[in-house]
Amino acid sequence: MADQVSFPHGQAFLAAISERWNYQILREVFFGVCRFGELKRALGISATMLTSRLGGLVELGLLEKRAYRPDKPWYEYRLTAAARELVVPAIVSVTRWAESQASGLALDARPLLHTTCGEETEPYLACSSCHRPIEAAALKPLATGKAD
């Protein structure tokens, strides 16, 4: 199932990543925390819960599991291409929003590298026509012409 997400609708995707541990696991894997023990320590999650959530994310096609020790059954987890396409924008947006809203906490934003140009970046949503940043108040759905 490697690069194919197994659910066709956004609602199922949101249900999967909005589960507390799933979102946190996907976020940590994106930021480079990929091994079971590292994830367990970073998240403060029980081994049983982590095993269950990792298995579910692999089954959904969001993570792939790779052995990193030939002599022991130790694994690391990576985002699949499909997950990178779907999950990364959501993780970056939610993480940046949370960092900006953390009142009273000194949170440093995790740096992001745009691998195409090699520069540190702060991604944003832009219009495909005029290429200017899109703010929430300036975005609205168009009528589709379909009867409800």
PDB file of C-alpha atoms in Angstrom, residues 3-78:
ATOM      1  CA  ASP A   3       2.219   5.447  -1.613  1.00  0.00           C
ATOM      2  CA  GLN A   4      -1.541   5.169  -1.692  1.00  0.00           C
ATOM      3  CA  VAL A   5      -3.704   6.583   1.053  1.00  0.00           C
ATOM      4  CA  SER A   6      -6.538   4.168   1.698  1.00  0.00           C
ATOM      5  CA  PHE A   7      -9.408   6.625   2.180  1.00  0.00           C
ATOM      6  CA  PRO A   8     -10.988   8.729  -0.560  1.00  0.00           C
ATOM      7  CA  HIS A   9     -12.558  11.546   1.424  1.00  0.00           C
ATOM      8  CA  GLY A  10     -11.225  14.422   3.480  1.00  0.00           C
ATOM      9  CA  GLN A  11     -13.466  13.573   6.416  1.00  0.00           C
ATOM     10  CA  ALA A  12     -11.740  10.224   6.981  1.00  0.00           C
ATOM     11  CA  PHE A  13      -8.329  11.864   6.630  1.00  0.00           C
ATOM     12  CA  LEU A  14      -9.206  14.519   9.186  1.00  0.00           C
ATOM     13  CA  ALA A  15     -10.546  11.861  11.553  1.00  0.00           C
ATOM     14  CA  ALA A  16      -7.249   9.983  11.277  1.00  0.00           C
ATOM     15  CA  ILE A  17      -4.942  12.945  11.865  1.00  0.00           C
ATOM     16  CA  SER A  18      -7.140  14.683  14.409  1.00  0.00           C
ATOM     17  CA  GLU A  19      -6.776  11.772  16.816  1.00  0.00           C
ATOM     18  CA  ARG A  20      -4.414  13.127  19.463  1.00  0.00           C
ATOM     19  CA  TRP A  21      -1.596  10.627  19.133  1.00  0.00           C
ATOM     20  CA  ASN A  22      -1.793  10.227  15.349  1.00  0.00           C
ATOM     21  CA  TYR A  23      -1.287  13.932  14.749  1.00  0.00           C
ATOM     22  CA  GLN A  24       1.599  14.098  17.216  1.00  0.00           C
ATOM     23  CA  ILE A  25       3.265  11.013  15.714  1.00  0.00           C
ATOM     24  CA  LEU A  26       2.970  12.368  12.170  1.00  0.00           C
ATOM     25  CA  ARG A  27       4.315  15.757  13.309  1.00  0.00           C
ATOM     26  CA  GLU A  28       7.327  14.202  15.045  1.00  0.00           C
ATOM     27  CA  VAL A  29       8.104  11.912  12.096  1.00  0.00           C
ATOM     28  CA  PHE A  30       7.972  14.924   9.766  1.00  0.00           C
ATOM     29  CA  PHE A  31      10.430  16.757  12.026  1.00  0.00           C
ATOM     30  CA  GLY A  32      12.834  13.786  12.025  1.00  0.00           C
ATOM     31  CA  VAL A  33      11.900  11.739  15.097  1.00  0.00           C
ATOM     32  CA  CYS A  34      11.542   8.398  13.339  1.00  0.00           C
ATOM     33  CA  ARG A  35      12.486   5.532  15.647  1.00  0.00           C
ATOM     34  CA  PHE A  36      10.137   3.828  18.084  1.00  0.00           C
ATOM     35  CA  GLY A  37      12.129   4.665  21.228  1.00  0.00           C
ATOM     36  CA  GLU A  38      12.658   8.269  20.132  1.00  0.00           C
ATOM     37  CA  LEU A  39       8.945   8.688  19.463  1.00  0.00           C
ATOM     38  CA  LYS A  40       8.049   7.110  22.798  1.00  0.00           C
ATOM     39  CA  ARG A  41      10.340   9.517  24.677  1.00  0.00           C
ATOM     40  CA  ALA A  42       9.414  12.615  22.656  1.00  0.00           C
ATOM     41  CA  LEU A  43       5.675  12.065  23.069  1.00  0.00           C
ATOM     42  CA  GLY A  44       5.481  10.501  26.524  1.00  0.00           C
ATOM     43  CA  ILE A  45       3.251   7.778  25.092  1.00  0.00           C
ATOM     44  CA  SER A  46       3.007   4.177  26.305  1.00  0.00           C
ATOM     45  CA  ALA A  47       4.649   1.491  24.173  1.00  0.00           C
ATOM     46  CA  THR A  48       1.290  -0.257  23.699  1.00  0.00           C
ATOM     47  CA  MET A  49      -0.449   2.906  22.489  1.00  0.00           C
ATOM     48  CA  LEU A  50       2.477   3.845  20.233  1.00  0.00           C
ATOM     49  CA  THR A  51       2.566   0.371  18.674  1.00  0.00           C
ATOM     50  CA  SER A  52      -1.166   0.553  17.999  1.00  0.00           C
ATOM     51  CA  ARG A  53      -1.062   4.051  16.508  1.00  0.00           C
ATOM     52  CA  LEU A  54       1.997   3.345  14.354  1.00  0.00           C
ATOM     53  CA  GLY A  55       0.340   0.191  13.007  1.00  0.00           C
ATOM     54  CA  GLY A  56      -2.793   2.139  12.149  1.00  0.00           C
ATOM     55  CA  LEU A  57      -0.844   4.886  10.379  1.00  0.00           C
ATOM     56  CA  VAL A  58       1.090   2.278   8.378  1.00  0.00           C
ATOM     57  CA  GLU A  59      -2.185   0.549   7.474  1.00  0.00           C
ATOM     58  CA  LEU A  60      -3.692   3.877   6.351  1.00  0.00           C
ATOM     59  CA  GLY A  61      -0.722   4.432   4.040  1.00  0.00           C
ATOM     60  CA  LEU A  62       0.544   7.508   5.904  1.00  0.00           C
ATOM     61  CA  LEU A  63       3.716   5.921   7.301  1.00  0.00           C
ATOM     62  CA  GLU A  64       6.070   3.269   6.033  1.00  0.00           C
ATOM     63  CA  LYS A  65       7.939   1.003   8.424  1.00  0.00           C
ATOM     64  CA  ARG A  66      11.596   0.161   7.743  1.00  0.00           C
ATOM     65  CA  ALA A  67      13.955  -2.059   9.687  1.00  0.00           C
ATOM     66  CA  TYR A  68      17.133  -0.202  10.593  1.00  0.00           C
ATOM     67  CA  ARG A  69      18.944  -3.030  12.407  1.00  0.00           C
ATOM     68  CA  PRO A  70      19.537  -6.323  10.604  1.00  0.00           C
ATOM     69  CA  ASP A  71      20.173  -8.157  13.885  1.00  0.00           C
ATOM     70  CA  LYS A  72      17.086  -6.944  15.803  1.00  0.00           C
ATOM     71  CA  PRO A  73      13.456  -6.180  14.935  1.00  0.00           C
ATOM     72  CA  TRP A  74      13.933  -2.423  15.360  1.00  0.00           C
ATOM     73  CA  TYR A  75      12.105  -0.076  13.032  1.00  0.00           C
ATOM     74  CA  GLU A  76      11.954   3.507  11.970  1.00  0.00           C
ATOM     75  CA  TYR A  77       9.001   5.215  10.379  1.00  0.00           C
ATOM     76  CA  ARG A  78       8.879   7.624   7.457  1.00  0.00           C
TER      77      ARG A  78
END
